[in-house]
Amino acid sequence: MSDSVRDIDQFRAAVLADPKLSRRYRLREGLAKLGDLYREMRQAQHRSQSSIAEKVGIDQGDVSRLENGEGERGPTVETLVKYADALELEVVVALVPRQTDKASEEQPFPPAPLVWAKL
């Protein structure tokens, strides 16, 4: 393993060891993954950020921030639902037990939801 990767892994471990930083890190990581999903779905339909922005009623820059997982608090649920609607998709939220890093490496998919709802 190279020194830079080891340093990054050590930094990540240190961040995750601090409860406050760990919560913030997991939020940012989740927003980035969510943004990736929205971008992939938009691109699969050969749609532009501008066309989505127009249908949702937000600026193109807001679509870009959502897709990049940026923003202080992340997108509102209303924006997520409107964006999905613009792609003729539905948003489904599931509550599942949190996995440890080791468990997520062994089983990449979370366990069955305890509760879910279609928004």
PDB file of C-alpha atoms in Angstrom:
ATOM      1  CA  MET A   1       0.000   0.000   0.000  1.00  0.00           C
ATOM      2  CA  SER A   2       1.377   3.402  -0.905  1.00  0.00           C
ATOM      3  CA  ASP A   3       2.031   6.070   1.723  1.00  0.00           C
ATOM      4  CA  SER A   4      -0.669   8.379   0.336  1.00  0.00           C
ATOM      5  CA  VAL A   5      -3.341   5.681   0.482  1.00  0.00           C
ATOM      6  CA  ARG A   6      -2.262   4.707   3.972  1.00  0.00           C
ATOM      7  CA  ASP A   7      -2.414   8.364   5.021  1.00  0.00           C
ATOM      8  CA  ILE A   8      -5.900   8.738   3.542  1.00  0.00           C
ATOM      9  CA  ASP A   9      -7.047   5.568   5.288  1.00  0.00           C
ATOM     10  CA  GLN A  10      -5.577   6.809   8.567  1.00  0.00           C
ATOM     11  CA  PHE A  11      -7.255  10.191   8.133  1.00  0.00           C
ATOM     12  CA  ARG A  12     -10.624   8.539   7.402  1.00  0.00           C
ATOM     13  CA  ALA A  13     -10.244   6.302  10.461  1.00  0.00           C
ATOM     14  CA  ALA A  14      -9.459   9.347  12.626  1.00  0.00           C
ATOM     15  CA  VAL A  15     -12.503  11.225  11.295  1.00  0.00           C
ATOM     16  CA  LEU A  16     -14.783   8.243  11.872  1.00  0.00           C
ATOM     17  CA  ALA A  17     -13.454   7.831  15.415  1.00  0.00           C
ATOM     18  CA  ASP A  18     -14.770  11.301  16.354  1.00  0.00           C
ATOM     19  CA  PRO A  19     -18.589  11.060  16.799  1.00  0.00           C
ATOM     20  CA  LYS A  20     -19.316  14.615  15.622  1.00  0.00           C
ATOM     21  CA  LEU A  21     -17.033  14.382  12.586  1.00  0.00           C
ATOM     22  CA  SER A  22     -18.264  10.879  11.837  1.00  0.00           C
ATOM     23  CA  ARG A  23     -21.897  12.044  11.592  1.00  0.00           C
ATOM     24  CA  ARG A  24     -20.889  14.893   9.279  1.00  0.00           C
ATOM     25  CA  TYR A  25     -18.704  12.593   7.161  1.00  0.00           C
ATOM     26  CA  ARG A  26     -21.494  10.018   6.773  1.00  0.00           C
ATOM     27  CA  LEU A  27     -23.974  12.763   5.804  1.00  0.00           C
ATOM     28  CA  ARG A  28     -21.635  14.123   3.123  1.00  0.00           C
ATOM     29  CA  GLU A  29     -20.880  10.609   1.887  1.00  0.00           C
ATOM     30  CA  GLY A  30     -24.610   9.828   1.688  1.00  0.00           C
ATOM     31  CA  LEU A  31     -25.364  13.067  -0.167  1.00  0.00           C
ATOM     32  CA  ALA A  32     -22.588  12.296  -2.665  1.00  0.00           C
ATOM     33  CA  LYS A  33     -23.984   8.795  -3.303  1.00  0.00           C
ATOM     34  CA  LEU A  34     -27.502  10.171  -3.673  1.00  0.00           C
ATOM     35  CA  GLY A  35     -26.253  12.803  -6.115  1.00  0.00           C
ATOM     36  CA  ASP A  36     -24.483  10.110  -8.127  1.00  0.00           C
ATOM     37  CA  LEU A  37     -27.741   8.159  -8.413  1.00  0.00           C
ATOM     38  CA  TYR A  38     -29.669  11.198  -9.614  1.00  0.00           C
ATOM     39  CA  ARG A  39     -26.937  12.064 -12.151  1.00  0.00           C
ATOM     40  CA  GLU A  40     -26.807   8.497 -13.469  1.00  0.00           C
ATOM     41  CA  MET A  41     -30.582   8.378 -13.917  1.00  0.00           C
ATOM     42  CA  ARG A  42     -30.621  11.780 -15.645  1.00  0.00           C
ATOM     43  CA  GLN A  43     -27.804  10.792 -17.989  1.00  0.00           C
ATOM     44  CA  ALA A  44     -29.442   7.430 -18.757  1.00  0.00           C
ATOM     45  CA  GLN A  45     -32.426   9.407 -20.053  1.00  0.00           C
ATOM     46  CA  HIS A  46     -30.121  11.747 -22.030  1.00  0.00           C
ATOM     47  CA  ARG A  47     -31.487  14.750 -20.158  1.00  0.00           C
ATOM     48  CA  SER A  48     -29.567  17.944 -19.405  1.00  0.00           C
ATOM     49  CA  GLN A  49     -29.277  19.582 -16.019  1.00  0.00           C
ATOM     50  CA  SER A  50     -31.051  22.594 -17.509  1.00  0.00           C
ATOM     51  CA  SER A  51     -34.069  20.562 -18.625  1.00  0.00           C
ATOM     52  CA  ILE A  52     -34.370  19.042 -15.146  1.00  0.00           C
ATOM     53  CA  ALA A  53     -33.972  22.455 -13.491  1.00  0.00           C
ATOM     54  CA  GLU A  54     -36.757  23.910 -15.622  1.00  0.00           C
ATOM     55  CA  LYS A  55     -39.175  21.076 -14.807  1.00  0.00           C
ATOM     56  CA  VAL A  56     -38.306  21.101 -11.062  1.00  0.00           C
ATOM     57  CA  GLY A  57     -38.385  24.898 -10.802  1.00  0.00           C
ATOM     58  CA  ILE A  58     -34.826  25.397  -9.549  1.00  0.00           C
ATOM     59  CA  ASP A  59     -31.633  26.828 -11.048  1.00  0.00           C
ATOM     60  CA  GLN A  60     -29.317  24.610 -13.100  1.00  0.00           C
ATOM     61  CA  GLY A  61     -26.632  25.305 -10.488  1.00  0.00           C
ATOM     62  CA  ASP A  62     -28.893  23.754  -7.844  1.00  0.00           C
ATOM     63  CA  VAL A  63     -29.172  20.595  -9.951  1.00  0.00           C
ATOM     64  CA  SER A  64     -25.388  20.515 -10.223  1.00  0.00           C
ATOM     65  CA  ARG A  65     -24.979  20.936  -6.449  1.00  0.00           C
ATOM     66  CA  LEU A  66     -27.492  18.165  -5.780  1.00  0.00           C
ATOM     67  CA  GLU A  67     -25.699  15.818  -8.180  1.00  0.00           C
ATOM     68  CA  ASN A  68     -22.337  16.637  -6.605  1.00  0.00           C
ATOM     69  CA  GLY A  69     -23.559  16.206  -3.038  1.00  0.00           C
ATOM     70  CA  GLU A  70     -22.819  19.831  -2.260  1.00  0.00           C
ATOM     71  CA  GLY A  71     -24.650  22.312  -0.115  1.00  0.00           C
ATOM     72  CA  GLU A  72     -24.607  22.979   3.589  1.00  0.00           C
ATOM     73  CA  ARG A  73     -27.669  20.889   4.431  1.00  0.00           C
ATOM     74  CA  GLY A  74     -28.322  19.018   1.209  1.00  0.00           C
ATOM     75  CA  PRO A  75     -31.501  19.091  -0.869  1.00  0.00           C
ATOM     76  CA  THR A  76     -34.978  19.190   0.632  1.00  0.00           C
ATOM     77  CA  VAL A  77     -37.213  16.141   0.369  1.00  0.00           C
ATOM     78  CA  GLU A  78     -39.512  18.230  -1.821  1.00  0.00           C
ATOM     79  CA  THR A  79     -36.670  18.903  -4.272  1.00  0.00           C
ATOM     80  CA  LEU A  80     -35.694  15.215  -4.343  1.00  0.00           C
ATOM     81  CA  VAL A  81     -39.286  14.218  -5.100  1.00  0.00           C
ATOM     82  CA  LYS A  82     -39.674  16.884  -7.807  1.00  0.00           C
ATOM     83  CA  TYR A  83     -36.348  15.877  -9.405  1.00  0.00           C
ATOM     84  CA  ALA A  84     -37.409  12.217  -9.427  1.00  0.00           C
ATOM     85  CA  ASP A  85     -40.788  13.213 -10.871  1.00  0.00           C
ATOM     86  CA  ALA A  86     -39.021  15.098 -13.669  1.00  0.00           C
ATOM     87  CA  LEU A  87     -37.380  11.769 -14.556  1.00  0.00           C
ATOM     88  CA  GLU A  88     -40.713   9.921 -14.171  1.00  0.00           C
ATOM     89  CA  LEU A  89     -39.338   8.092 -11.124  1.00  0.00           C
ATOM     90  CA  GLU A  90     -40.493   7.783  -7.530  1.00  0.00           C
ATOM     91  CA  VAL A  91     -38.532   8.302  -4.338  1.00  0.00           C
ATOM     92  CA  VAL A  92     -38.683   5.444  -1.837  1.00  0.00           C
ATOM     93  CA  VAL A  93     -37.163   5.851   1.616  1.00  0.00           C
ATOM     94  CA  ALA A  94     -36.144   2.824   3.675  1.00  0.00           C
ATOM     95  CA  LEU A  95     -34.959   2.685   7.259  1.00  0.00           C
ATOM     96  CA  VAL A  96     -32.418  -0.100   7.801  1.00  0.00           C
ATOM     97  CA  PRO A  97     -30.060  -0.963  10.642  1.00  0.00           C
ATOM     98  CA  ARG A  98     -26.715   0.811  10.322  1.00  0.00           C
ATOM     99  CA  GLN A  99     -23.879  -1.433   9.189  1.00  0.00           C
ATOM    100  CA  THR A 100     -20.352  -1.273  10.521  1.00  0.00           C
ATOM    101  CA  ASP A 101     -17.581  -0.616   7.989  1.00  0.00           C
ATOM    102  CA  LYS A 102     -16.478  -4.253   8.273  1.00  0.00           C
ATOM    103  CA  ALA A 103     -20.020  -5.564   7.734  1.00  0.00           C
ATOM    104  CA  SER A 104     -20.525  -3.321   4.682  1.00  0.00           C
ATOM    105  CA  GLU A 105     -17.318  -4.697   3.140  1.00  0.00           C
ATOM    106  CA  GLU A 106     -18.545  -8.271   3.642  1.00  0.00           C
ATOM    107  CA  GLN A 107     -22.120  -7.576   2.493  1.00  0.00           C
ATOM    108  CA  PRO A 108     -22.354  -4.567   0.127  1.00  0.00           C
ATOM    109  CA  PHE A 109     -26.151  -4.400   0.284  1.00  0.00           C
ATOM    110  CA  PRO A 110     -27.953  -3.374   3.464  1.00  0.00           C
ATOM    111  CA  PRO A 111     -30.316  -5.758   5.218  1.00  0.00           C
ATOM    112  CA  ALA A 112     -34.026  -5.712   4.419  1.00  0.00           C
ATOM    113  CA  PRO A 113     -35.719  -2.464   5.442  1.00  0.00           C
ATOM    114  CA  LEU A 114     -37.429  -2.245   8.791  1.00  0.00           C
ATOM    115  CA  VAL A 115     -39.693   0.501   7.449  1.00  0.00           C
ATOM    116  CA  TRP A 116     -40.085   2.051   4.023  1.00  0.00           C
ATOM    117  CA  ALA A 117     -42.286   4.645   2.433  1.00  0.00           C
ATOM    118  CA  LYS A 118     -42.923   5.869  -1.075  1.00  0.00           C
ATOM    119  CA  LEU A 119     -42.882   9.674  -1.156  1.00  0.00           C
TER     120      LEU A 119
END
